[in-house]
CSV table of C-alpha atoms in Angstrom, one decimal:
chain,number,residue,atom,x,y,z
A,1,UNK,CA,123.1,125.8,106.7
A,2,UNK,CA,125.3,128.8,106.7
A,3,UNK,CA,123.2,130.3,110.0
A,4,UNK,CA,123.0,126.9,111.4
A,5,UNK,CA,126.2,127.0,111.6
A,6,UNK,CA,126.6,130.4,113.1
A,7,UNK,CA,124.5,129.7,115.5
A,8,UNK,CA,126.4,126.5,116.8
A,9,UNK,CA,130.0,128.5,116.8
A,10,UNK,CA,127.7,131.4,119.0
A,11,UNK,CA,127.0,128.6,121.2
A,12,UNK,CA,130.4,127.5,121.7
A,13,UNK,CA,131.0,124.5,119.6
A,14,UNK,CA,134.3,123.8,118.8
A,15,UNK,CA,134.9,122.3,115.4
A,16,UNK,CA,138.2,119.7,115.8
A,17,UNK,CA,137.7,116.2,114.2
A,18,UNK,CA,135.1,115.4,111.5
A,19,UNK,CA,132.6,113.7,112.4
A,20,UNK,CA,133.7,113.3,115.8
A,21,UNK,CA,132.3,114.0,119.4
A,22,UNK,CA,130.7,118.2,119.5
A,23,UNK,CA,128.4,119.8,122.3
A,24,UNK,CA,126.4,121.0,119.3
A,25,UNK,CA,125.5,119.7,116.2
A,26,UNK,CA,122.0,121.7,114.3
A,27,UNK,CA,121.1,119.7,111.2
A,28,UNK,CA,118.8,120.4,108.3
A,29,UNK,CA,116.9,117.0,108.2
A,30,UNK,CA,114.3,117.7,105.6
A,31,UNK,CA,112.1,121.2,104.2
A,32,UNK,CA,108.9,120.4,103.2
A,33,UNK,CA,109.0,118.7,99.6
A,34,UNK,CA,112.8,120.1,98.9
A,35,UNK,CA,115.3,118.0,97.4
A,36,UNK,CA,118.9,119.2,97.2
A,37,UNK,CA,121.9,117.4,96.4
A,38,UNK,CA,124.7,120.6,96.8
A,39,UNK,CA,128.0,120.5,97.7
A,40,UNK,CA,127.2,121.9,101.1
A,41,UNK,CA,124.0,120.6,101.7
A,42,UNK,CA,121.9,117.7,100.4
A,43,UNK,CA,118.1,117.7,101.8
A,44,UNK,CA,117.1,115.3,102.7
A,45,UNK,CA,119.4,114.4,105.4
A,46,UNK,CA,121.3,111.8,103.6
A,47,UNK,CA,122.4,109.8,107.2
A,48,UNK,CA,119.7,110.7,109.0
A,49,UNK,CA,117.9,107.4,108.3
A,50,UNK,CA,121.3,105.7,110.3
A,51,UNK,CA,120.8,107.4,113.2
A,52,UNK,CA,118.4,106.5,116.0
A,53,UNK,CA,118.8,109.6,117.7
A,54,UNK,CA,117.6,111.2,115.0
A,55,UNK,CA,114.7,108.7,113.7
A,56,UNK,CA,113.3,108.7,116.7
A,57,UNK,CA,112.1,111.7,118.0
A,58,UNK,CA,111.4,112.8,113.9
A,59,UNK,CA,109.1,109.6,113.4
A,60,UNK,CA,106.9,111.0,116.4
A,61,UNK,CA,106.7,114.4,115.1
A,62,UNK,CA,105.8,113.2,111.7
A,63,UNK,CA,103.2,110.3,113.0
A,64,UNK,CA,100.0,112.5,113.6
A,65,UNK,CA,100.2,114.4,110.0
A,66,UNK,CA,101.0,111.2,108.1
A,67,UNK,CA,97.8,109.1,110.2
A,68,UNK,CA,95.7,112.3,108.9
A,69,UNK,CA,97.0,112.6,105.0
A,70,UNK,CA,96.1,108.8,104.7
A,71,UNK,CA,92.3,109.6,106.3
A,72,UNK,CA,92.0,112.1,103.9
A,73,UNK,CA,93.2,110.3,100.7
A,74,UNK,CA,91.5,106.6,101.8
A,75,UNK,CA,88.2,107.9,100.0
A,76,UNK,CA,90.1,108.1,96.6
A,77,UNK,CA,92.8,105.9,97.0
A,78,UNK,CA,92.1,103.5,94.5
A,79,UNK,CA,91.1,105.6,91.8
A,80,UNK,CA,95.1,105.6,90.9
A,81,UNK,CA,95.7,102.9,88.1
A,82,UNK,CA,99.3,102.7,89.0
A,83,UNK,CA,98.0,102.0,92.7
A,84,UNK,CA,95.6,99.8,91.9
A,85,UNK,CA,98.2,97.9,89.1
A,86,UNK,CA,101.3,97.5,91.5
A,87,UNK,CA,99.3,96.1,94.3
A,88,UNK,CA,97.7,93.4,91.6
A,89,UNK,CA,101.1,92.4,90.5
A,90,UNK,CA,102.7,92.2,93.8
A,91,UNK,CA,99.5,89.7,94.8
A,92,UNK,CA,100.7,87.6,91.6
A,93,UNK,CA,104.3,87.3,92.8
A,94,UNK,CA,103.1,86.3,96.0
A,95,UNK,CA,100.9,83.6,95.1
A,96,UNK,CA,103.9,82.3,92.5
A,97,UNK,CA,106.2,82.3,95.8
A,98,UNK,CA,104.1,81.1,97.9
A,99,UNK,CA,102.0,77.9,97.3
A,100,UNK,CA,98.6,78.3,99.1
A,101,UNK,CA,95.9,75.7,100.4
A,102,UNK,CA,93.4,77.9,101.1
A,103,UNK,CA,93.0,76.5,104.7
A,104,UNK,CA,96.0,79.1,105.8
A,105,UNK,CA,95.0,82.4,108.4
A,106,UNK,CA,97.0,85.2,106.9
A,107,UNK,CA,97.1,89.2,107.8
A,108,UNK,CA,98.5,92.1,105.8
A,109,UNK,CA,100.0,94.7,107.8
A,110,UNK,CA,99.7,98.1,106.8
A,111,UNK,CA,96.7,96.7,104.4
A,112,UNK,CA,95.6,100.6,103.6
A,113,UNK,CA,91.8,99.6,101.8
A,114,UNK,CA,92.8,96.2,101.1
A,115,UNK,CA,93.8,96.1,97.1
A,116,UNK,CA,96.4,92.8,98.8
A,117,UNK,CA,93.9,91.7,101.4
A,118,UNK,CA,91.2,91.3,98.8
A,119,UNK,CA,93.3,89.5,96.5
A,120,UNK,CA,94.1,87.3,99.5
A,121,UNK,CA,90.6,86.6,100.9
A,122,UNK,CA,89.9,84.0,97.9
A,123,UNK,CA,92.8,82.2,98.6
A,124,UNK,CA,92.5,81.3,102.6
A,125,UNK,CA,90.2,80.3,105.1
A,126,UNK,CA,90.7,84.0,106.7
A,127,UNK,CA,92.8,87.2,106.8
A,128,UNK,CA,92.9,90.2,108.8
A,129,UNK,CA,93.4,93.5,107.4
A,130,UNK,CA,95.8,95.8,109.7
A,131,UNK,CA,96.3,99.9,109.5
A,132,UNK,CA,96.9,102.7,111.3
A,133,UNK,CA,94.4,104.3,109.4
A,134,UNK,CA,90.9,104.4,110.3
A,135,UNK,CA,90.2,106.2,106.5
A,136,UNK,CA,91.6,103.2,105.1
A,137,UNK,CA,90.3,100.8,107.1
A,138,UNK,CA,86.8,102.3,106.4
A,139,UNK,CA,87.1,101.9,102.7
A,140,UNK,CA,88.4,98.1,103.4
A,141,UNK,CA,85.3,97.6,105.9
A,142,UNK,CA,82.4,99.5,102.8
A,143,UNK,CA,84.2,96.9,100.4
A,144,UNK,CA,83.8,93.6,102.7
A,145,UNK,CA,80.1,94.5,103.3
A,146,UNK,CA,79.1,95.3,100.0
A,147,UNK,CA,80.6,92.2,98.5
A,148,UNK,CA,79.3,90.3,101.0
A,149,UNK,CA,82.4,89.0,102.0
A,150,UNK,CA,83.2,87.1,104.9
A,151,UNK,CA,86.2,85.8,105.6
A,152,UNK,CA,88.0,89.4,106.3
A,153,UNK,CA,88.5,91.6,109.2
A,154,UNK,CA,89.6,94.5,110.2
A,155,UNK,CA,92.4,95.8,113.0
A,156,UNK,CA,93.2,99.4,113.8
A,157,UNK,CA,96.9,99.1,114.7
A,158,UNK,CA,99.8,101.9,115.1
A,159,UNK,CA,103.2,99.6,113.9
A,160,UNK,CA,105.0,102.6,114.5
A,161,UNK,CA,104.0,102.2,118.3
A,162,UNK,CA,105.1,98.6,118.6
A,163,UNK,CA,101.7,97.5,119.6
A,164,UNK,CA,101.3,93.6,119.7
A,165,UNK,CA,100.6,92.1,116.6
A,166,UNK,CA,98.3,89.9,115.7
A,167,UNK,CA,98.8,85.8,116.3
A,168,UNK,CA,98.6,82.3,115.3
A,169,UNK,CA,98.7,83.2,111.4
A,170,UNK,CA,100.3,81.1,109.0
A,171,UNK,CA,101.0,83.7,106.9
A,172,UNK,CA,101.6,87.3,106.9
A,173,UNK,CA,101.9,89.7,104.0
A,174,UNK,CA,102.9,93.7,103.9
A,175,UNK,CA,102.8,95.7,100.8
A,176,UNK,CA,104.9,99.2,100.6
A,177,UNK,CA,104.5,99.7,104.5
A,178,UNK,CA,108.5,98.8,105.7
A,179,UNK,CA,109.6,102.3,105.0
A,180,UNK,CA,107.0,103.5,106.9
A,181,UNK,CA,108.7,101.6,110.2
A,182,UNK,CA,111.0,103.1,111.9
A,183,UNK,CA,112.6,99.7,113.9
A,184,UNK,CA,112.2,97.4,111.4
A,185,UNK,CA,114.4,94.7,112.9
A,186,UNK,CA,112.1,94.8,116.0
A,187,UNK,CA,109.1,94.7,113.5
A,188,UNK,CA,110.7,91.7,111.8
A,189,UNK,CA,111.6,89.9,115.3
A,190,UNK,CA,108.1,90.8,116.4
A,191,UNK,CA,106.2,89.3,112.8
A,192,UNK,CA,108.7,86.4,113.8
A,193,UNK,CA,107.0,85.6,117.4
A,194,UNK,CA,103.3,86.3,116.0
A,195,UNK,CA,103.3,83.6,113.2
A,196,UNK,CA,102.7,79.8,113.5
A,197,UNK,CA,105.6,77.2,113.7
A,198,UNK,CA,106.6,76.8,109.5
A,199,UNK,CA,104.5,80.1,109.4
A,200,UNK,CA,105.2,82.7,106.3
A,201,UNK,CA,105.9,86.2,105.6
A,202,UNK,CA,106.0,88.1,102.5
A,203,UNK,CA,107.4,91.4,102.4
A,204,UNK,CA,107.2,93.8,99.1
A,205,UNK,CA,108.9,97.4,99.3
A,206,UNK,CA,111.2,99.6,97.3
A,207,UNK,CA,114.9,98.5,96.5
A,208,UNK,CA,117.3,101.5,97.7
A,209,UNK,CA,116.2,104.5,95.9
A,210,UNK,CA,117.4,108.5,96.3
A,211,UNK,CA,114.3,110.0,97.8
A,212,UNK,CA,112.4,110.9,94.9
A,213,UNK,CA,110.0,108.1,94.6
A,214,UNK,CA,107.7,110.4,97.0
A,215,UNK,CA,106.3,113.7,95.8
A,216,UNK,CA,106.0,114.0,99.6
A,217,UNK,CA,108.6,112.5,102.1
A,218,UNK,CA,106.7,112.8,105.3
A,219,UNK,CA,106.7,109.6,107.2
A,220,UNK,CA,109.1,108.3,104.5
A,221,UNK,CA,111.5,106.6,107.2
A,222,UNK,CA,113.4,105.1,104.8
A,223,UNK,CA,114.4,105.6,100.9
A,224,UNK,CA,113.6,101.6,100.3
A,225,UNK,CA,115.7,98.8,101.5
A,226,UNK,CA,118.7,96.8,100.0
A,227,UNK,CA,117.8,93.6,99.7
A,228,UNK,CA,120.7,91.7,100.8
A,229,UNK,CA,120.5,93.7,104.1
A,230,UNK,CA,116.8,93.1,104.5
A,231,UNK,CA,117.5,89.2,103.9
A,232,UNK,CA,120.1,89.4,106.3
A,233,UNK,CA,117.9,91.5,109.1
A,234,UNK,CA,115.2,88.7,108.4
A,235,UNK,CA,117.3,85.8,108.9
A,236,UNK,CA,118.6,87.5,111.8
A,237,UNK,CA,114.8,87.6,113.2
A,238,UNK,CA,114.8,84.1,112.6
A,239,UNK,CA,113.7,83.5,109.2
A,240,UNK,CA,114.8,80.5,107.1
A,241,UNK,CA,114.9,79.9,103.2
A,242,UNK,CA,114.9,83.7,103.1
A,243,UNK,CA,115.2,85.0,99.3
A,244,UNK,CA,114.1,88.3,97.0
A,245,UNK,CA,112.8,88.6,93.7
A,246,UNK,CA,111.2,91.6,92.0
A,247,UNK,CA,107.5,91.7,91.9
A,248,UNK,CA,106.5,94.7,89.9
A,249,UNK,CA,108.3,97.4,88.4
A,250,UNK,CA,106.6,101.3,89.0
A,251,UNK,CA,107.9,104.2,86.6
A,252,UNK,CA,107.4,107.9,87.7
């Protein structure tokens, strides 16, 4: 921090109100796995996540390691019990929340290999399973064919990209993919247009945490979501009967 700064007085900025208008300004937004919480310095960035700016050009630069890290874990994704145990318990909530007739087209965005879509496929007439990842969507596809299953496809998408999403679904589903989104307003205004008329969503992330819930905070975007803001952003979007409760608990 201390040469940062020496290099931004060497450059001519002018330090006058805090937090005000500078010529200048060199950050330390994140290093590697460090965490820091100093009296100088905290890493990571603690506003970065407020600024667009910032989020912007960082999500880009972080997109193509992040697509490759989740190629190279899809093959063993699953064998993590915690993993595998969060993703069973968050189907549970969803199906106490959400009354299904099993005639219902749903999707899960950001379905990595499918623990949710799986769960789902007994439940309705269809559901697509959306990634970014073509490891994951790989190890969704081996699944599907060697259970025979047929009610499920697959999507390659890039969310981060604002790509169209998928259409005419009465339901949509995401499990821990929000913090991966950088413009999750336009995400939830976009999930908004794509569903049918008295179509659903159901959304499960982390509540507001510090940044330590990743070993690894690459393509982290944001350190979970408060709840009343996230109700708020989805009523916003257009969203009605909007309401949050927890659906699993995970202890590191």
């Amino acid at each position: 921090l201390r040469v940062c700064q020496e290099i931004e007085t060497a450059l001519g900025r002018v330090r006058t109100v805090k937090d005000g208008p500078r010529t200048l300004d060199i950050d330390i937004l994140l290093y590697g796995d460090v965490k820091l919480n100093g009296p100088d310095l905290v890493i990571p960035h603690p506003r970065m996540r407020e600024r667009d700016f910032v989020m912007r050009p960082l999500s880009e630069v972080m997109e193509r390691p992040v697509r490759a890290d989740f190629d190279e874990r899809a093959s063993s994704w699953d064998e993590d019990p915690r993993r595998v145990r969060t993703a069973r318990e968050i189907a549970d909530a969803l199906f106490r929340e959400i009354p299904l007739s099993g005639q219902e087209t749903a999707v899960d965005l950001g379905c990595g290999t499918g623990l949710l879509t799986l769960a789902l496929a007994p439940r309705v007439r269809r559901v697509m399973g959306v990634d970014s990842s073509t490891g994951m969507l790989k190890v969704l596809k081996d699944k599907v064919r060697a259970g025979g299953i047929g009610n499920v496809e697959t999507r390659l998408l890039d969310l981060g990209k604002g790509g169209p999403l998928p259409t005419g679904f009465d339901l949509l589903v995401s499990s821990m993919t929000l913090h991966h989104v950088l413009d999750v307003p336009g995400l939830l205004r976009d999930i908004f247009v794509a569903l049918r008329s008295q179509g659903r969503v159901a959304l499960a992330d982390l509540d507001t945490e510090d940044g330590s819930f990743h070993s690894d905070n690459t393509g982290v975007l944001h350190f979970g979501f408060d709840r009343n803001g996230l109700i708020r952003e989805l009523e916003a979007a257009g969203f009605l009967d909007v309401r949050a409760v927890t659906a699993t608990r995970i202890e590191k």
